[in-house]
Amino acid sequence: MSGTEDTQGQQPPKRRFLGRGDIEVSFEFFPPKNPAMEETLWRAIRRLEPLRPKYVSVTYGAGGSTRERTHATVARLLSETTLIPAAHLTCVNATKEEVDDIIREYWDLGVRNLVALRGDPPEGVGERYVPTPGGYENAAALVAGIKNIAPFTTSVACYPEKHPESPSVEADIDMLKAKVDAGADGAITQFFFDNEVYFRYLDRVRAAGIDIPIIPGLIPINNFKQAASFAKRSGASVPDWLERRFEGLEDDAETRHLVAAAVAAEQVLGLVDQGITSFHFYTLNRADLVYAICHLLGLRPAKAFAHKADESSEPTKIAKVAS
């Protein structure tokens, strides 16, 4: 019997071959609001940094409310870590000239990756979006503006279950195509919990002639109620079977964490078995569950970090590991 076939003569799941260097991951963080949150953020960053993600993105609050904190976090990532930051940028509450100034500042700082988004209304998700007078109308226009200034690698968002404000998935795909036509290099999906949702969407995107990478965005469920709330606001469905898995665990943190790890493993390994090798994790500034998933994906800490704990207390810049 062939060593690459199981007892039924079928090819084994692709997950069995993980660890051969074919998996890419990226992580999303949000800028901290206070010193305690900053400590939590940087603890997560230091935990995940040795896994050598392709990049790490830093979000922008609704209405551009975290602009300065986003910029400060990106600058610190560049100066104190080996990570490649990708700054989120939105169209909200800023004129084209103001956004263009931010783009140039990022380029001068050394940032080469941006995530271009329309952004949520200043009043929050669910409110009607109105373009800022004199600003970029939408993400497609923003991508074009970015590319006119400098050759950033630019990612955009896409929505397997459509954006909450879109009339249809078809309209969403038309918008994605406009972003691609404007120069988008790749797209990150809104999170989803049922892999079939992603694959159905991917089929429709490819049928529309869109060939850029469509990276699945995944949110590990540290807190089911919180994740369900995010899903409701984002237009992502929560399957009944997923709710049942967390049923009755509100006061049982230990079991809840074990179930969360099992759910995350099932989803990510199911994607691997279907040939997916790139993943974007919405970390919510928490590292443990994301780190465990990455371990399952075959990722291991870079050797450059192996003896970091034995280094002197003097801050040391570790040479960037080739990606």
Short mmCIF file of C-alpha atoms in Angstrom, two decimals:
data_model
loop_
_atom_site.label_atom_id
_atom_site.label_comp_id
_atom_site.label_asym_id
_atom_site.label_seq_id
_atom_site.Cartn_x
_atom_site.Cartn_y
_atom_site.Cartn_z
CA MET A 1 0.00 0.00 0.00
CA SER A 2 1.30 3.46 -0.86
CA GLY A 3 2.53 5.52 2.07
CA THR A 4 0.50 8.48 0.75
CA GLU A 5 -2.84 6.67 0.73
CA ASP A 6 -5.12 5.47 3.50
CA THR A 7 -6.70 2.02 3.79
CA GLN A 8 -9.50 2.98 1.38
CA GLY A 9 -7.00 3.98 -1.31
CA GLN A 10 -7.84 7.67 -0.90
CA GLN A 11 -5.39 10.52 -0.46
CA PRO A 12 -4.99 11.44 3.24
CA PRO A 13 -6.12 14.86 4.48
CA LYS A 14 -3.73 17.67 3.61
CA ARG A 15 -3.49 18.53 7.31
CA ARG A 16 -1.18 15.50 7.73
CA PHE A 17 1.50 17.28 5.74
CA LEU A 18 1.50 20.54 7.69
CA GLY A 19 4.84 21.79 8.90
CA ARG A 20 6.57 21.89 5.52
CA GLY A 21 6.60 25.67 5.26
CA ASP A 22 3.60 26.13 2.98
CA ILE A 23 1.35 28.02 5.43
CA GLU A 24 1.19 31.84 5.64
CA VAL A 25 -0.55 33.72 8.42
CA SER A 26 -1.21 37.35 9.27
CA PHE A 27 -2.62 38.86 12.44
CA GLU A 28 -4.88 41.82 13.15
CA PHE A 29 -4.50 43.95 16.28
CA PHE A 30 -6.31 47.05 17.46
CA PRO A 31 -4.59 50.07 19.05
CA PRO A 32 -4.87 50.28 22.86
CA LYS A 33 -7.03 52.84 24.65
CA ASN A 34 -5.16 52.89 27.97
CA PRO A 35 -1.93 51.61 29.59
CA ALA A 36 -3.48 48.31 30.70
CA MET A 37 -4.72 47.58 27.18
CA GLU A 38 -1.34 48.57 25.78
CA GLU A 39 0.34 46.02 28.02
CA THR A 40 -2.12 43.35 26.84
CA LEU A 41 -1.51 44.27 23.20
CA TRP A 42 2.26 44.09 23.43
CA ARG A 43 2.17 40.86 25.37
CA ALA A 44 0.15 39.39 22.45
CA ILE A 45 2.52 40.87 19.88
CA ARG A 46 5.60 39.44 21.59
CA ARG A 47 3.91 36.04 21.90
CA LEU A 48 3.04 35.87 18.19
CA GLU A 49 6.09 37.63 16.72
CA PRO A 50 8.32 34.50 16.68
CA LEU A 51 5.84 32.78 14.34
CA ARG A 52 6.98 35.14 11.56
CA PRO A 53 3.61 36.21 10.15
CA LYS A 54 3.54 37.66 6.66
CA TYR A 55 2.40 40.94 8.22
CA VAL A 56 0.35 42.28 11.11
CA SER A 57 -2.41 44.82 10.56
CA VAL A 58 -3.47 47.58 12.94
CA THR A 59 -7.09 48.71 12.83
CA TYR A 60 -8.66 52.14 12.56
CA GLY A 61 -11.58 52.97 14.84
CA ALA A 62 -15.02 54.01 13.62
CA GLY A 63 -14.89 57.49 12.15
CA GLY A 64 -11.10 57.46 12.22
CA SER A 65 -11.26 57.71 16.00
CA THR A 66 -7.98 55.87 16.62
CA ARG A 67 -5.92 57.53 13.89
CA GLU A 68 -3.13 58.74 16.18
CA ARG A 69 -3.04 55.52 18.22
CA THR A 70 -2.96 53.44 15.05
CA HIS A 71 -0.03 55.48 13.76
CA ALA A 72 1.82 55.20 17.09
CA THR A 73 1.33 51.42 17.20
CA VAL A 74 2.55 51.01 13.62
CA ALA A 75 5.60 53.17 14.34
CA ARG A 76 6.45 51.09 17.41
CA LEU A 77 6.05 47.85 15.46
CA LEU A 78 8.57 49.15 12.94
CA SER A 79 11.09 50.32 15.51
CA GLU A 80 10.85 47.59 18.16
CA THR A 81 9.92 44.36 16.40
CA THR A 82 10.81 42.24 13.39
CA LEU A 83 7.21 42.40 12.19
CA ILE A 84 5.93 43.96 8.96
CA PRO A 85 3.02 46.27 9.81
CA ALA A 86 0.04 46.94 7.56
CA ALA A 87 -1.84 50.07 8.62
CA HIS A 88 -5.59 50.29 8.20
CA LEU A 89 -6.80 53.40 6.41
CA THR A 90 -10.38 54.59 5.94
CA CYS A 91 -12.30 57.27 4.05
CA VAL A 92 -14.22 58.54 7.06
CA ASN A 93 -13.96 62.05 8.56
CA ALA A 94 -11.08 63.16 6.37
CA THR A 95 -10.64 64.96 3.06
CA LYS A 96 -8.59 63.48 0.25
CA GLU A 97 -5.76 65.87 1.10
CA GLU A 98 -5.76 64.72 4.74
CA VAL A 99 -5.80 61.05 3.80
CA ASP A 100 -3.08 61.62 1.20
CA ASP A 101 -0.90 63.25 3.86
CA ILE A 102 -1.35 60.17 6.07
CA ILE A 103 -0.42 57.89 3.15
CA ARG A 104 2.77 59.87 2.54
CA GLU A 105 3.61 59.84 6.25
CA TYR A 106 3.31 56.06 6.31
CA TRP A 107 5.57 55.72 3.27
CA ASP A 108 8.16 58.02 4.81
CA LEU A 109 7.96 56.01 8.06
CA GLY A 110 8.84 52.86 6.15
CA VAL A 111 5.39 51.27 5.93
CA ARG A 112 4.84 49.42 2.67
CA ASN A 113 1.52 47.64 3.36
CA LEU A 114 -1.90 49.23 3.80
CA VAL A 115 -5.42 47.89 4.32
CA ALA A 116 -7.82 50.20 2.47
CA LEU A 117 -11.36 50.35 3.85
CA ARG A 118 -14.36 52.56 3.40
CA GLY A 119 -14.82 52.60 7.16
CA ASP A 120 -17.85 52.66 9.42
CA PRO A 121 -19.92 55.80 9.97
CA PRO A 122 -18.80 57.94 12.93
CA GLU A 123 -22.09 57.03 14.66
CA GLY A 124 -21.22 53.34 14.40
CA VAL A 125 -22.28 50.25 12.47
CA GLY A 126 -25.91 50.33 11.39
CA GLU A 127 -26.04 54.03 10.73
CA ARG A 128 -26.24 55.37 7.18
CA TYR A 129 -22.87 56.00 5.60
CA VAL A 130 -22.37 59.40 4.02
CA PRO A 131 -19.09 60.15 2.21
CA THR A 132 -17.04 62.91 3.78
CA PRO A 133 -17.28 66.11 1.70
CA GLY A 134 -14.06 66.39 -0.26
CA GLY A 135 -13.03 62.90 0.81
CA TYR A 136 -12.66 59.55 -0.91
CA GLU A 137 -16.09 58.17 -1.73
CA ASN A 138 -15.36 54.50 -1.05
CA ALA A 139 -12.62 51.90 -0.73
CA ALA A 140 -12.13 51.61 -4.50
CA ALA A 141 -11.42 55.33 -4.74
CA LEU A 142 -9.11 55.06 -1.74
CA VAL A 143 -7.14 52.23 -3.35
CA ALA A 144 -6.70 54.33 -6.49
CA GLY A 145 -5.54 57.26 -4.36
CA ILE A 146 -3.00 55.11 -2.54
CA LYS A 147 -1.60 53.70 -5.76
CA ASN A 148 -1.29 57.20 -7.23
CA ILE A 149 0.97 58.20 -4.32
CA ALA A 150 3.22 55.17 -3.82
CA PRO A 151 3.39 51.46 -4.71
CA PHE A 152 2.03 50.14 -1.42
CA THR A 153 0.90 46.52 -1.26
CA THR A 154 -2.77 47.20 -0.66
CA SER A 155 -5.32 44.80 0.80
CA VAL A 156 -9.07 45.34 0.89
CA ALA A 157 -12.04 43.78 2.66
CA CYS A 158 -14.59 41.41 1.18
CA TYR A 159 -17.75 39.87 2.59
CA PRO A 160 -18.75 36.23 1.98
CA GLU A 161 -22.23 36.94 3.36
CA LYS A 162 -22.29 40.49 1.95
CA HIS A 163 -21.69 43.77 3.71
CA PRO A 164 -24.66 44.67 5.94
CA GLU A 165 -25.37 47.73 3.78
CA SER A 166 -25.16 45.96 0.42
CA PRO A 167 -28.38 45.01 -1.37
CA SER A 168 -26.94 41.69 -2.53
CA VAL A 169 -23.83 39.51 -2.73
CA GLU A 170 -23.66 40.42 -6.42
CA ALA A 171 -23.43 44.12 -5.54
CA ASP A 172 -20.68 43.30 -3.08
CA ILE A 173 -18.74 41.38 -5.71
CA ASP A 174 -19.13 44.32 -8.11
CA MET A 175 -17.59 46.55 -5.43
CA LEU A 176 -14.74 44.09 -4.92
CA LYS A 177 -14.12 44.12 -8.66
CA ALA A 178 -13.96 47.92 -8.55
CA LYS A 179 -11.33 47.69 -5.81
CA VAL A 180 -9.33 45.21 -7.90
CA ASP A 181 -9.61 47.44 -10.96
CA ALA A 182 -8.28 50.29 -8.81
CA GLY A 183 -5.19 48.24 -7.92
CA ALA A 184 -5.99 46.10 -4.86
CA ASP A 185 -3.41 43.34 -4.44
CA GLY A 186 -5.43 41.01 -2.20
CA ALA A 187 -8.61 40.77 -0.14
CA ILE A 188 -9.30 39.63 3.42
CA THR A 189 -12.74 38.24 4.17
CA GLN A 190 -15.02 39.21 6.98
CA PHE A 191 -14.93 36.39 9.48
CA PHE A 192 -17.23 33.41 9.00
CA PHE A 193 -17.95 30.27 11.00
CA ASP A 194 -19.09 27.86 8.28
CA ASN A 195 -16.39 27.03 5.73
CA GLU A 196 -18.98 26.36 3.03
CA VAL A 197 -19.85 30.07 3.19
CA TYR A 198 -16.28 30.90 2.20
CA PHE A 199 -16.03 28.34 -0.58
CA ARG A 200 -19.38 29.34 -2.13
CA TYR A 201 -18.24 32.94 -2.10
CA LEU A 202 -14.85 32.05 -3.58
CA ASP A 203 -16.57 30.25 -6.45
CA ARG A 204 -18.69 33.34 -7.19
CA VAL A 205 -15.70 35.67 -7.00
CA ARG A 206 -13.67 33.55 -9.40
CA ALA A 207 -16.65 33.25 -11.75
CA ALA A 208 -16.74 37.07 -11.83
CA GLY A 209 -13.15 37.09 -13.13
CA ILE A 210 -11.53 38.26 -9.89
CA ASP A 211 -8.22 36.46 -9.43
CA ILE A 212 -6.49 38.24 -6.52
CA PRO A 213 -5.89 36.22 -3.33
CA ILE A 214 -9.02 35.98 -1.17
CA ILE A 215 -7.62 35.31 2.30
CA PRO A 216 -10.05 33.83 4.85
CA GLY A 217 -10.38 36.01 7.93
CA LEU A 218 -10.94 33.94 11.08
CA ILE A 219 -11.91 34.99 14.59
CA PRO A 220 -11.05 32.51 17.34
CA ILE A 221 -13.97 32.41 19.79
CA ASN A 222 -12.55 33.37 23.17
CA ASN A 223 -16.00 34.57 24.23
CA PHE A 224 -19.04 33.23 22.37
CA LYS A 225 -21.43 36.05 23.32
CA GLN A 226 -18.89 38.63 22.21
CA ALA A 227 -18.26 36.80 18.93
CA ALA A 228 -22.01 36.49 18.29
CA SER A 229 -22.40 40.21 18.91
CA PHE A 230 -19.60 40.99 16.46
CA ALA A 231 -21.27 38.68 13.93
CA LYS A 232 -24.63 40.40 14.26
CA ARG A 233 -23.11 43.81 13.60
CA SER A 234 -20.97 42.51 10.74
CA GLY A 235 -23.58 40.50 8.87
CA ALA A 236 -21.93 37.15 9.58
CA SER A 237 -24.23 34.22 10.38
CA VAL A 238 -23.81 32.10 13.52
CA PRO A 239 -24.81 28.46 12.83
CA ASP A 240 -27.08 26.77 15.36
CA TRP A 241 -24.56 23.97 15.82
CA LEU A 242 -21.92 26.48 16.87
CA GLU A 243 -24.16 28.02 19.51
CA ARG A 244 -24.94 24.56 20.88
CA ARG A 245 -21.23 23.81 21.35
CA PHE A 246 -20.89 26.71 23.78
CA GLU A 247 -24.27 26.20 25.44
CA GLY A 248 -24.12 26.13 29.23
CA LEU A 249 -20.46 27.14 29.46
CA GLU A 250 -20.96 30.76 30.53
CA ASP A 251 -19.54 30.04 34.00
CA ASP A 252 -17.09 27.33 33.01
CA ALA A 253 -14.10 29.17 31.60
CA GLU A 254 -11.82 26.13 31.46
CA THR A 255 -14.18 23.98 29.40
CA ARG A 256 -15.15 26.96 27.28
CA HIS A 257 -11.50 27.49 26.36
CA LEU A 258 -11.10 23.82 25.42
CA VAL A 259 -14.22 23.92 23.26
CA ALA A 260 -13.02 27.15 21.62
CA ALA A 261 -9.73 25.48 20.73
CA ALA A 262 -11.54 22.46 19.27
CA VAL A 263 -13.88 24.65 17.21
CA ALA A 264 -10.99 26.75 15.88
CA ALA A 265 -8.96 23.64 15.02
CA GLU A 266 -11.88 22.07 13.18
CA GLN A 267 -12.44 25.17 11.07
CA VAL A 268 -8.84 25.89 10.15
CA LEU A 269 -7.90 22.27 9.42
CA GLY A 270 -11.05 21.91 7.33
CA LEU A 271 -9.84 24.83 5.22
CA VAL A 272 -6.38 23.28 4.91
CA ASP A 273 -7.89 20.02 3.67
CA GLN A 274 -9.53 21.99 0.86
CA GLY A 275 -6.21 23.50 -0.18
CA ILE A 276 -6.21 26.82 1.69
CA THR A 277 -2.73 27.84 2.86
CA SER A 278 -3.11 31.52 3.86
CA PHE A 279 -5.02 32.75 6.90
CA HIS A 280 -5.72 36.10 8.56
CA PHE A 281 -6.56 36.01 12.26
CA TYR A 282 -8.59 38.66 14.05
CA THR A 283 -6.75 38.31 17.36
CA LEU A 284 -8.71 40.82 19.48
CA ASN A 285 -5.27 41.42 21.02
CA ARG A 286 -5.23 37.96 22.57
CA ALA A 287 -2.52 35.52 21.62
CA ASP A 288 -2.97 32.12 23.29
CA LEU A 289 -5.69 30.61 21.11
CA VAL A 290 -4.21 32.07 17.92
CA TYR A 291 -0.80 30.70 18.87
CA ALA A 292 -2.29 27.23 19.42
CA ILE A 293 -4.01 27.31 16.01
CA CYS A 294 -0.77 28.34 14.33
CA HIS A 295 1.00 25.45 16.06
CA LEU A 296 -1.58 23.08 14.55
CA LEU A 297 -0.85 24.67 11.18
CA GLY A 298 2.77 23.60 11.55
CA LEU A 299 4.25 26.98 12.44
CA ARG A 300 7.08 27.04 14.98
CA PRO A 301 8.97 29.93 16.57
CA ALA A 302 11.91 31.21 14.57
CA LYS A 303 15.29 30.10 15.90
CA ALA A 304 16.29 33.75 16.25
CA PHE A 305 13.88 33.95 19.17
CA ALA A 306 14.82 30.67 20.84
CA HIS A 307 17.24 32.17 23.34
CA LYS A 308 15.67 35.59 23.65
CA ALA A 309 14.92 35.03 27.31
CA ASP A 310 18.65 34.60 27.96
CA GLU A 311 19.63 37.89 26.37
CA SER A 312 20.75 40.84 28.45
CA SER A 313 18.19 43.29 29.68
CA GLU A 314 19.43 45.85 27.16
CA PRO A 315 16.87 46.28 24.31
CA THR A 316 18.12 44.51 21.22
CA LYS A 317 16.83 44.71 17.69
CA ILE A 318 16.76 41.21 16.22
CA ALA A 319 17.60 41.09 12.54
CA LYS A 320 14.55 40.66 10.37
CA VAL A 321 13.93 37.08 9.34
CA ALA A 322 13.55 36.68 5.60
CA SER A 323 9.94 36.14 4.71
#
